[in-house]
CSV table of C-alpha atoms and ligand atoms in Angstrom, one decimal:
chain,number,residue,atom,x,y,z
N,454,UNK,CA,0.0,0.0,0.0
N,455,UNK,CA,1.1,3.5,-1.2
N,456,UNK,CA,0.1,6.9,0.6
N,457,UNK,CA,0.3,10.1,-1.6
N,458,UNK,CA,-0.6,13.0,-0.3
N,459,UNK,CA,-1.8,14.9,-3.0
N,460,UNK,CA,-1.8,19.3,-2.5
N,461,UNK,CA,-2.9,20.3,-6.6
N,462,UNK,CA,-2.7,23.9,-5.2
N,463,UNK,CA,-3.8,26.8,-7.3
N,464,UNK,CA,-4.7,27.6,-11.3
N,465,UNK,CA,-4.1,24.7,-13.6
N,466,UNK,CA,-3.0,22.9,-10.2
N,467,UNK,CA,-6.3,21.1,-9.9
N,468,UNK,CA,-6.9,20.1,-13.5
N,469,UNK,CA,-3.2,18.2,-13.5
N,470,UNK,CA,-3.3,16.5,-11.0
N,471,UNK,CA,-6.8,15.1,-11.3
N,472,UNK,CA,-5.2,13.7,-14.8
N,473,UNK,CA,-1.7,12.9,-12.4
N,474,UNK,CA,-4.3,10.8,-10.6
N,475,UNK,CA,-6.3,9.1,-12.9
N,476,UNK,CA,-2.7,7.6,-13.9
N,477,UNK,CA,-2.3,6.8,-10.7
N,478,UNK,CA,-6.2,4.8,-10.4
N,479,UNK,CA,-5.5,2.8,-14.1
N,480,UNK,CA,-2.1,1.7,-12.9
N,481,UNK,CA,-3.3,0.1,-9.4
N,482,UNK,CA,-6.1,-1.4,-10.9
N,483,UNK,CA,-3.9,-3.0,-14.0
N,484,UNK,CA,-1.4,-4.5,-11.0
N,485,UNK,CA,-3.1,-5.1,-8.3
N,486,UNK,CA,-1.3,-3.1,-5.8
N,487,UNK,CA,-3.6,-0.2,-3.3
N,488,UNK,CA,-2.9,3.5,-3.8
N,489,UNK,CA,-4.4,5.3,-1.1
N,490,UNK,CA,-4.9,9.6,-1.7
N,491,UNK,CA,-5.3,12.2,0.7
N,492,UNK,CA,-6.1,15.8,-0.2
N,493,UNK,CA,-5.2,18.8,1.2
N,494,UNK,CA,-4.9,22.6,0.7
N,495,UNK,CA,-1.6,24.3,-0.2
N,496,UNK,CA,-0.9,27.5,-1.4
N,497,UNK,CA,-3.6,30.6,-2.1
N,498,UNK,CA,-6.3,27.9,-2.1
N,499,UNK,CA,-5.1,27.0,1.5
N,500,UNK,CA,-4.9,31.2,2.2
N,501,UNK,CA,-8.2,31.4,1.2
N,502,UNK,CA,-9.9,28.5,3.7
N,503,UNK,CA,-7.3,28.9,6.4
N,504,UNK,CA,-5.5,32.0,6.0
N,505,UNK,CA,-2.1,30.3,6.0
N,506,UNK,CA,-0.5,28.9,2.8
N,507,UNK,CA,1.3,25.8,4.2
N,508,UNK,CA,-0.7,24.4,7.4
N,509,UNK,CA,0.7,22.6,10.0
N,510,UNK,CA,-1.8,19.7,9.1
N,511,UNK,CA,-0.9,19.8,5.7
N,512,UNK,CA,2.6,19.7,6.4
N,513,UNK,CA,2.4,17.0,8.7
N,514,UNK,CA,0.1,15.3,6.3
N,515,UNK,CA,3.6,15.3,3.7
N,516,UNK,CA,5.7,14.1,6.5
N,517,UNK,CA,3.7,11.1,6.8
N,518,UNK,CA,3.0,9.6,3.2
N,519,UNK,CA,5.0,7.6,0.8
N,520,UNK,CA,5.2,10.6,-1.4
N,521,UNK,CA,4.0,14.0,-2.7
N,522,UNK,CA,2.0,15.3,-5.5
N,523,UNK,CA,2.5,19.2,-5.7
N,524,UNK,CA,0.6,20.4,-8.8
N,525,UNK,CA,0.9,24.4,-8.6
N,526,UNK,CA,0.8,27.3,-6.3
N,527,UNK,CA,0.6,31.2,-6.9
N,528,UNK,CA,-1.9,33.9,-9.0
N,529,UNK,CA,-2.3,37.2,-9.2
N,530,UNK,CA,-5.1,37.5,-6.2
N,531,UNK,CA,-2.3,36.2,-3.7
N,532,UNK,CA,0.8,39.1,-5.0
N,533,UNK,CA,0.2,41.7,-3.1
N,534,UNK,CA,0.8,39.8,0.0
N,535,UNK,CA,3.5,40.0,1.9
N,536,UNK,CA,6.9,38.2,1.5
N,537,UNK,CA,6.2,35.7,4.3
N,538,UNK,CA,2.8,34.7,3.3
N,539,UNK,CA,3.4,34.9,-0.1
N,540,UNK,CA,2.8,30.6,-2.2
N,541,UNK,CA,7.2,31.0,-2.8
N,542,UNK,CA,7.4,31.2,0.7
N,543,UNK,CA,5.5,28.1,1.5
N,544,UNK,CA,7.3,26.3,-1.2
N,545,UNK,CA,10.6,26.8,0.4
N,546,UNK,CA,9.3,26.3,3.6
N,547,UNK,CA,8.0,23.0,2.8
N,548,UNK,CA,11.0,21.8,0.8
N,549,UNK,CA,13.4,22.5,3.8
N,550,UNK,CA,10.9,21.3,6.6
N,551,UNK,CA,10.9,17.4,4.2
N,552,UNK,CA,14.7,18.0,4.2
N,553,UNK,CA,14.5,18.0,0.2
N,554,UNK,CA,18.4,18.0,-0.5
N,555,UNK,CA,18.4,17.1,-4.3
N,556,UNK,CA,16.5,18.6,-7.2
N,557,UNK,CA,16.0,15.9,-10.3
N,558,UNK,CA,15.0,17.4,-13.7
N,559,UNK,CA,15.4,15.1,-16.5
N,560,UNK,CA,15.5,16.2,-19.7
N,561,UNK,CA,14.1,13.7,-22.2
N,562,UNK,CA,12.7,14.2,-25.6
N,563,UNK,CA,10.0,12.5,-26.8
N,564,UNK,CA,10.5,11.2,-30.6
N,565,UNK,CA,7.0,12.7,-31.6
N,566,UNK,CA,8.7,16.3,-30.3
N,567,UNK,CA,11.6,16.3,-31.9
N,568,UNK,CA,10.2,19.6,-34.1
N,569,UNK,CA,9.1,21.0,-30.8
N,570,UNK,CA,12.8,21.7,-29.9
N,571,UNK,CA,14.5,25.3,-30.3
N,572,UNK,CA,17.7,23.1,-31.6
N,573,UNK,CA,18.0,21.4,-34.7
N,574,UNK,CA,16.0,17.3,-34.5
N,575,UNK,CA,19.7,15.7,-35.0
N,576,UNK,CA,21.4,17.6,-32.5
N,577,UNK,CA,18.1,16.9,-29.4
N,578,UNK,CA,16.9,13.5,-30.9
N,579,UNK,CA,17.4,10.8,-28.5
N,580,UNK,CA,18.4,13.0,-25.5
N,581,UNK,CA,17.9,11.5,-22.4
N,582,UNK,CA,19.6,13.0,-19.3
N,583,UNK,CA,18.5,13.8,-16.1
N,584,UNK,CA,20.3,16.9,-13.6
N,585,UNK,CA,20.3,16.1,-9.8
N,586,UNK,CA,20.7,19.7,-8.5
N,587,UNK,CA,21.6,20.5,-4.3
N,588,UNK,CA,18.5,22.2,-3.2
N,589,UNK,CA,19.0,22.9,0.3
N,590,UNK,CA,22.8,24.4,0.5
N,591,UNK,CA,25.5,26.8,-1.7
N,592,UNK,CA,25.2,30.2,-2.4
N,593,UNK,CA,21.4,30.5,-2.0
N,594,UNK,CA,21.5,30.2,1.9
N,595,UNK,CA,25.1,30.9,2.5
N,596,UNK,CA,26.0,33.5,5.4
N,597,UNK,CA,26.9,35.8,5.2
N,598,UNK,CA,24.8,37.5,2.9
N,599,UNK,CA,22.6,41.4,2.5
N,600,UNK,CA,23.5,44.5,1.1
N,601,UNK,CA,23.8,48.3,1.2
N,602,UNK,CA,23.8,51.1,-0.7
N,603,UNK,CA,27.7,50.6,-1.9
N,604,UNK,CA,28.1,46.9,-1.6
N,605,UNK,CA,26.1,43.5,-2.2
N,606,UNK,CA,27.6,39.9,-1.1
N,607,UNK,CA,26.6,36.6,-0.6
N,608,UNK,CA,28.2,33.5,0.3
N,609,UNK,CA,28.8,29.8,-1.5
N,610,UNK,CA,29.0,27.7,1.1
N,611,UNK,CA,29.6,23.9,0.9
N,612,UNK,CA,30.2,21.2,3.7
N,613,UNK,CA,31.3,17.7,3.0
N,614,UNK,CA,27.9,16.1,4.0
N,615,UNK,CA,26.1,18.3,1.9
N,616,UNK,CA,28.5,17.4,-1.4
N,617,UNK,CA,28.6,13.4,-0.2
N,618,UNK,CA,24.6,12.4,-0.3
N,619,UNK,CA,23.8,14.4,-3.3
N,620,UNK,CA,27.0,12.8,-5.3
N,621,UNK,CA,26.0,9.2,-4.0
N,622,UNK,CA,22.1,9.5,-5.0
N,623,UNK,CA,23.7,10.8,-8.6
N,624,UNK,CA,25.9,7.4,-8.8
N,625,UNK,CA,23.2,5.2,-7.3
N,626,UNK,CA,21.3,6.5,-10.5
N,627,UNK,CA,24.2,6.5,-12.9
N,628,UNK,CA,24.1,2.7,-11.7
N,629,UNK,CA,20.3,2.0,-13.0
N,630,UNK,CA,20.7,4.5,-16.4
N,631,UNK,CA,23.6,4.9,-18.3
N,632,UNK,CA,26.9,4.5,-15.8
N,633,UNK,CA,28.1,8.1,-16.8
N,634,UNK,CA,28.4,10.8,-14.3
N,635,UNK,CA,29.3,14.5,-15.4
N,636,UNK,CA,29.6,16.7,-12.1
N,637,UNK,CA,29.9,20.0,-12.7
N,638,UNK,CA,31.6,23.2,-11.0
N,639,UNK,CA,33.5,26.0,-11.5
N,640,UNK,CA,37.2,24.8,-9.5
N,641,UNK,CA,39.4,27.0,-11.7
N,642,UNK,CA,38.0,29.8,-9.9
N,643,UNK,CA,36.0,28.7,-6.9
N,644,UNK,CA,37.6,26.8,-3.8
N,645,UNK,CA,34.0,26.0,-2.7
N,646,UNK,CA,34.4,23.9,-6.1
N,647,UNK,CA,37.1,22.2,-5.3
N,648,UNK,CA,35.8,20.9,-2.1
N,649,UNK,CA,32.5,19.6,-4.6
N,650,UNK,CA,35.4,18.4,-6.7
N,651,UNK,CA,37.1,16.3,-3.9
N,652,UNK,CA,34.5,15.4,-2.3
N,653,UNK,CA,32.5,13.5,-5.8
N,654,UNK,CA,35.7,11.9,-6.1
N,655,UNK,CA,35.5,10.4,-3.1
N,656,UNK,CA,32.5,9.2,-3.3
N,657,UNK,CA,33.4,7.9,-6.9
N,658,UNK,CA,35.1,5.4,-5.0
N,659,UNK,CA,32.3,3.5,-4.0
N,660,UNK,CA,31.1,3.2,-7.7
N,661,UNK,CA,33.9,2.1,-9.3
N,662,UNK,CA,31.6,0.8,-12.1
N,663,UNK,CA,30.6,4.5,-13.0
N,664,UNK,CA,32.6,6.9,-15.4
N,665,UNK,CA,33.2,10.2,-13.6
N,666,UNK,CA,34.0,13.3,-15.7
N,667,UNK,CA,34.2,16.7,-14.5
N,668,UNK,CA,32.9,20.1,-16.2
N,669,UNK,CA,33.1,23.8,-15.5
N,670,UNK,CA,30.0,25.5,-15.7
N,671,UNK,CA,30.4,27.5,-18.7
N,672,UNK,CA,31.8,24.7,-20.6
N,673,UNK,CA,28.3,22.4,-19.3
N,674,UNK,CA,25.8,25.4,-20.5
N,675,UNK,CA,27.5,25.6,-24.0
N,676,UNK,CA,28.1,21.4,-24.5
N,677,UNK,CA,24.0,21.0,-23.5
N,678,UNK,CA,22.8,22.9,-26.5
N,679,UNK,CA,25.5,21.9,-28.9
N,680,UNK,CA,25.2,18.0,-28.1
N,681,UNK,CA,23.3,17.1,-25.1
N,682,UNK,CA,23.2,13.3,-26.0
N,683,UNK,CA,26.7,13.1,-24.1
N,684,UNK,CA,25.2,13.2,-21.2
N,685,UNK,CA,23.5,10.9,-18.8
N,686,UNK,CA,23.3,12.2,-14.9
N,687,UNK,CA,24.1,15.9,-14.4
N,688,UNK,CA,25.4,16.4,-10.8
N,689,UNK,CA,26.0,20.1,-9.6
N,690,UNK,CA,25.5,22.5,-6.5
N,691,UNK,CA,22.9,25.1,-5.9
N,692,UNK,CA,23.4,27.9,-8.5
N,693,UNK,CA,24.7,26.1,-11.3
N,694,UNK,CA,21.9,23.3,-11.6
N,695,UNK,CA,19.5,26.0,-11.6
N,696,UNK,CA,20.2,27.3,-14.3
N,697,UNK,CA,21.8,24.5,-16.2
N,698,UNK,CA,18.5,22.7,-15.5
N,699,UNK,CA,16.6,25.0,-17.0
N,700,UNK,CA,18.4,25.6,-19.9
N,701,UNK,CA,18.6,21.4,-19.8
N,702,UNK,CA,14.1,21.5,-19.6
N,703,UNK,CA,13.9,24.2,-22.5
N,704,UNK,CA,16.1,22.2,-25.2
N,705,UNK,CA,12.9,19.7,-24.8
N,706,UNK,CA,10.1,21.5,-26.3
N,707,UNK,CA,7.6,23.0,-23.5
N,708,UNK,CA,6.9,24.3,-20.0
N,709,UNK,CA,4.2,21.7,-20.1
N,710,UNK,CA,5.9,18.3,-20.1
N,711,UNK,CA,8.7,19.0,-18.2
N,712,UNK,CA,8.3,16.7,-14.7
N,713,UNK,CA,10.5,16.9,-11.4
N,714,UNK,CA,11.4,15.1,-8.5
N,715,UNK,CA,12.8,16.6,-5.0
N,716,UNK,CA,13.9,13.9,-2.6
N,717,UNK,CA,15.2,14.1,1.3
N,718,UNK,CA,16.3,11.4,3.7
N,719,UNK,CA,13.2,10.4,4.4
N,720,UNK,CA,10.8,12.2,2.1
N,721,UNK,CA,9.9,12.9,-1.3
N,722,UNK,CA,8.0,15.1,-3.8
N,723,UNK,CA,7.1,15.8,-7.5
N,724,UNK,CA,5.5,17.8,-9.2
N,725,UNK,CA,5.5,19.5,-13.0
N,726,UNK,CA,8.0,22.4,-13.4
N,727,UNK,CA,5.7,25.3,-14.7
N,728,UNK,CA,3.6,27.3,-12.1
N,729,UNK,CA,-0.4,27.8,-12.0
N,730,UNK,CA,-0.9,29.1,-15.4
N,731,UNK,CA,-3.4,31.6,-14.3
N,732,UNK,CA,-4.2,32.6,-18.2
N,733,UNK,CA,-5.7,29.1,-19.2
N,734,UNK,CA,-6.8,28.2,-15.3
N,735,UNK,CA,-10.2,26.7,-15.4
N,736,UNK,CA,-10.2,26.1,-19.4
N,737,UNK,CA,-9.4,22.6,-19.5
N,738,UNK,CA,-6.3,23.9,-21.9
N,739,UNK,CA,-3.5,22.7,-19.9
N,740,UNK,CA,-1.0,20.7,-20.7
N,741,UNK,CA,-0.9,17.3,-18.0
N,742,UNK,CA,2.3,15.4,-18.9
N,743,UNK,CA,4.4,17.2,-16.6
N,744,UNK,CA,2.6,15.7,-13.7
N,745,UNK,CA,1.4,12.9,-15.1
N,746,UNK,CA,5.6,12.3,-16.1
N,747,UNK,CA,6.1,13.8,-12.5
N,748,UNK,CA,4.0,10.7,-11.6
N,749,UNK,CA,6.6,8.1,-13.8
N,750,UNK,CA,9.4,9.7,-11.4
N,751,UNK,CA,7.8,8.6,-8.0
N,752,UNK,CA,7.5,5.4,-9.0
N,753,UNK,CA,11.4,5.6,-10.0
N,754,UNK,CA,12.2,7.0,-7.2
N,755,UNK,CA,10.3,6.5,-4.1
N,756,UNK,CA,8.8,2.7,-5.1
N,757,UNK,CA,11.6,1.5,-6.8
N,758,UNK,CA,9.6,0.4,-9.5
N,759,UNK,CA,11.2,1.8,-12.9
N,760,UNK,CA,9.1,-0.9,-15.2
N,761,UNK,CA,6.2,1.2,-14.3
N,762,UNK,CA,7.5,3.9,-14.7
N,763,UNK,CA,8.6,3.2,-18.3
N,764,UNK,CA,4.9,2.5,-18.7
N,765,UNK,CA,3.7,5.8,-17.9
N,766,UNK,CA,6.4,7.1,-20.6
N,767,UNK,CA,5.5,4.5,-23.0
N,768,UNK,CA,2.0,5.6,-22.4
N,769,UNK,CA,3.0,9.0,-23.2
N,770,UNK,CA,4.8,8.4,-25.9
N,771,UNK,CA,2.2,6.4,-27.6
N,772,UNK,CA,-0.3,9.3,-27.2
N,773,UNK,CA,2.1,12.2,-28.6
N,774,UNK,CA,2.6,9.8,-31.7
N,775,UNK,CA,-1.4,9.1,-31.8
N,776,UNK,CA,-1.0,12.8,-33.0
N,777,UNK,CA,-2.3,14.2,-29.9
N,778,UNK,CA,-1.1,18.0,-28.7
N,779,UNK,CA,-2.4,20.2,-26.1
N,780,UNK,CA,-2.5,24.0,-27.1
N,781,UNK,CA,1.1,24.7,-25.8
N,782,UNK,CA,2.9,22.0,-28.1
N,783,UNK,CA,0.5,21.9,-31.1
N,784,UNK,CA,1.5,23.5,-34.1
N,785,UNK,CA,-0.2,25.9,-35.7
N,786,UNK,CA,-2.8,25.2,-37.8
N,787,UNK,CA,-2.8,21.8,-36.2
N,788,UNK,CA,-6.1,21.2,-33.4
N,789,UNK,CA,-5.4,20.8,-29.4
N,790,UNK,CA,-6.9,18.3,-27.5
N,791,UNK,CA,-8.0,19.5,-23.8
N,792,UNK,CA,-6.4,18.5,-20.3
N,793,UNK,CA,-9.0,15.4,-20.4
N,794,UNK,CA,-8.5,14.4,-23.7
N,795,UNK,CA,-5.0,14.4,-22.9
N,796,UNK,CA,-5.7,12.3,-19.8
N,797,UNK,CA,-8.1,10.1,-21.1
N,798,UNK,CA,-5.4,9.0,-24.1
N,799,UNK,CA,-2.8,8.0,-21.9
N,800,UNK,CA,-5.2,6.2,-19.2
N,801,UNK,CA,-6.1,4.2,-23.0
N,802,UNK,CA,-3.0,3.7,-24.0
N,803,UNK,CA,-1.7,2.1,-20.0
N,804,UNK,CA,-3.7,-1.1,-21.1
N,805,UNK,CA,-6.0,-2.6,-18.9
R,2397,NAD,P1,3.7,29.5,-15.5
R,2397,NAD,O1,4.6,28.3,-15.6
R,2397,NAD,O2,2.5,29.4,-14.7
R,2397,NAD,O3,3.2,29.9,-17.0
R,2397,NAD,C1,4.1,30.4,-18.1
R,2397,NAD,C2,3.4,30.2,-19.4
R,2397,NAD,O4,3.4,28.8,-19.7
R,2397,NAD,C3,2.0,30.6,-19.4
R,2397,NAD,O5,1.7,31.2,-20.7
R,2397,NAD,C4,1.2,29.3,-19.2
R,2397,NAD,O6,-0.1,29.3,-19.8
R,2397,NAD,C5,2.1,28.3,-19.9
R,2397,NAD,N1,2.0,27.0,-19.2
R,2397,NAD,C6,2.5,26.7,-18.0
R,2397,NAD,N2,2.2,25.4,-17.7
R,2397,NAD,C7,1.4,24.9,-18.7
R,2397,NAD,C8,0.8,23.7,-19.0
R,2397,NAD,N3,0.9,22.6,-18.1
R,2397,NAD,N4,0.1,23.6,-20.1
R,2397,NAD,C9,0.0,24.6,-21.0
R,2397,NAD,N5,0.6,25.8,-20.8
R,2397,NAD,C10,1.3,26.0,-19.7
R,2397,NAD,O7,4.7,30.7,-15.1
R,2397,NAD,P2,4.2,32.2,-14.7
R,2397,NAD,O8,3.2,32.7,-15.6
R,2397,NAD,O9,5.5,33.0,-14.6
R,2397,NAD,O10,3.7,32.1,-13.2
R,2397,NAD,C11,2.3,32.0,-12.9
R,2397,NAD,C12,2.1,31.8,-11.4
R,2397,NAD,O11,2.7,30.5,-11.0
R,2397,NAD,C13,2.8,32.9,-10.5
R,2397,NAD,O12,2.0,33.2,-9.4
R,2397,NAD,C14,4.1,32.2,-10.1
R,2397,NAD,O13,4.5,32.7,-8.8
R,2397,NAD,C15,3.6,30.7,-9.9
R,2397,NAD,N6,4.7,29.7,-10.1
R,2397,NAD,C16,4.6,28.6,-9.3
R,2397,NAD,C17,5.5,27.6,-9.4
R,2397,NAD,C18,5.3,26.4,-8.6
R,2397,NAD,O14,4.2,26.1,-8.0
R,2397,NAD,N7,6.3,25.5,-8.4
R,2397,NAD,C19,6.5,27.7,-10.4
R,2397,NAD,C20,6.6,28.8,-11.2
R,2397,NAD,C21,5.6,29.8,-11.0
């Protein structure tokens, strides 16, 4: 028995992750195993009944589940708040009280997408990669940090413990994909980096198994867009995965398909990249792949069950080469198909 706590949040929130769970229903019916989902409020939608975007009971609700489903939080009724109880806040808040230390983005592009790409089809055909960024340390919470009216400054900060579980989670992957890790860092400049060096080394002796190359940044955000097929896991700090990860999700195609994972010690959660999409909520317009492909990484991930989750990608796949496009990835002149189209596709194409 599985428990998922599922918060779909605000805007397009709710419609993908009803389609997220749908997935979910079809696959525990087709194998027999029990799926049990709890609701709760997150974000503006939580603001609204409770006057507080992250509960206590909602967070105590993710601390005791198998997993996560996050769909979206955020909209333009809930900007003018301030800082503290604005959806961003909650999301960091409940990423550092699950002790989320590592980020996973992959990038993968479908075969039917190809065109979708802003590189050429040869260059992103066949890409499959996926970036385990640290989430929880570097320059983003380093002290000290501020500024005044003459100076700015901030801190990268790394300690061992912080470099040694991300770089073993990266290997433990390599070991299931494609046994290359590429760790990534800017040591020609940056002694935090050459702690992250030494430390991945390290590490790297426990995998022997695994090819280990290292990159420096600006070398990594040039050698993704001119031949990203080189790469299989991604490993990097703070700063640098997010944007290398971003630049990683773009080369795909859209906002819409573009899952992620975020796993602790002891707890994990996924949910689609994009944000609430407050100019299509409510139309049954959005795109669900991200979370229903956020749904293929729990099963990676936190059940251990990759067959499955090559099912939910097969599933996908099978749909986008059906011919079917949501608004965001259709081309013109071609016709969408709406969030439960969408849905209803892939549930068809998982089999009974
Ligand atoms: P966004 O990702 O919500 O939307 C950007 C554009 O992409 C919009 O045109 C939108 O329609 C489109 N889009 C996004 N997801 C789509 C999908 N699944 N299908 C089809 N089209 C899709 O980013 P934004 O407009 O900058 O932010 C809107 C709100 O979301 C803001 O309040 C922001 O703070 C919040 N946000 C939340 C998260 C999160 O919950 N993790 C992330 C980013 C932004």
């Amino acid at each position: 028995m599985y428990k998922i706590v599922s918060i779909p949040g605000d805007g397009i929130g709710p419609e993908v992750v009803a389609g997220a769970l749908e997935i979910l229903n079809r696959l525990s019916q087709k194998h027999g195993f029990e799926i049990v989902v709890e609701e709760h409020p997150f974000g503006g939608a939580s603001y609204d009944l409770h006057g507080e975007m992250l509960t206590d009971e909602t967070l105590e609700a993710c601390r005791n589940c198998d997993a996560v489903l996050l769909g979206a939080v955020g909209g333009p009724k809930w900007e003018s708040l301030p800082h503290e109880h604005k959806p961003e806040a909650a999301l960091l808040k409940i990423r550092r009280e699950l002790g989320l230390f590592a980020n996973l983005r992959p990038a993968k592009v479908y075969d039917a997408l190809v065109e979708a790409s802003s590189l050429k089809a040869d260059v992103v055909g066949g890409t499959d990669f996926i970036v385990f960024r640290e989430l929880t340390g570097g320059i983003y919470f380093g002290q000290p940090r501020g500024y005044d009216e003459n100076k700015g400054w901030n801190t990268m900060v790394y300690e061992r413990y912080e470099v040694e579980r991300i770089a073993r989670i990266a290997f433990e992957a390599a070991q299931k994909r494609g046994g290359k890790v590429t760790s990534i860092d800017k040591a020609n400049v940056l002694e935090v980096s050459q702690l992250w060096r030494n430390v991945v080394h390290e590490v790297h002796r426990d995998f022997p198994e695994i090819e280990l190359s290292d990159m420096y940044v600006d070398n990594a955000a040039m050698q993704i867009v001119r031949n990203p097929k080189q790469f299989d896991v991604i490993v990097t700090g703070n700063l640098f995965g997010d944007i290398l990860s971003d630049i990683a999700g773009m080369i795909t195609g859209s906002l819409g398909m573009l899952p992620s994972a975020s796993i602790g010690k002891s707890h994990a959660l996924y949910e689609p990249i994009h944000g609430s999409a407050p100019d299509i909520a409510g139309q049954n317009r959005a795109n669900p792949i991200a979370t229903i492909a956020s749904v293929a990484m729990m099963f990676e991930h936190s059940f251990c069950m990759p067959d499955i989750a090559d099912e939910i990608y097969g599933a996908i796949e099978a749909t986008l080469a059906e011919g079917l496009r949501t608004a965001d990835i259709a081309n013109t002149g071609r016709s969408a198909v709406s969030t439960t189209e969408m849905t209803a596709a892939i549930v068809r194409n998982l089999g009974a």
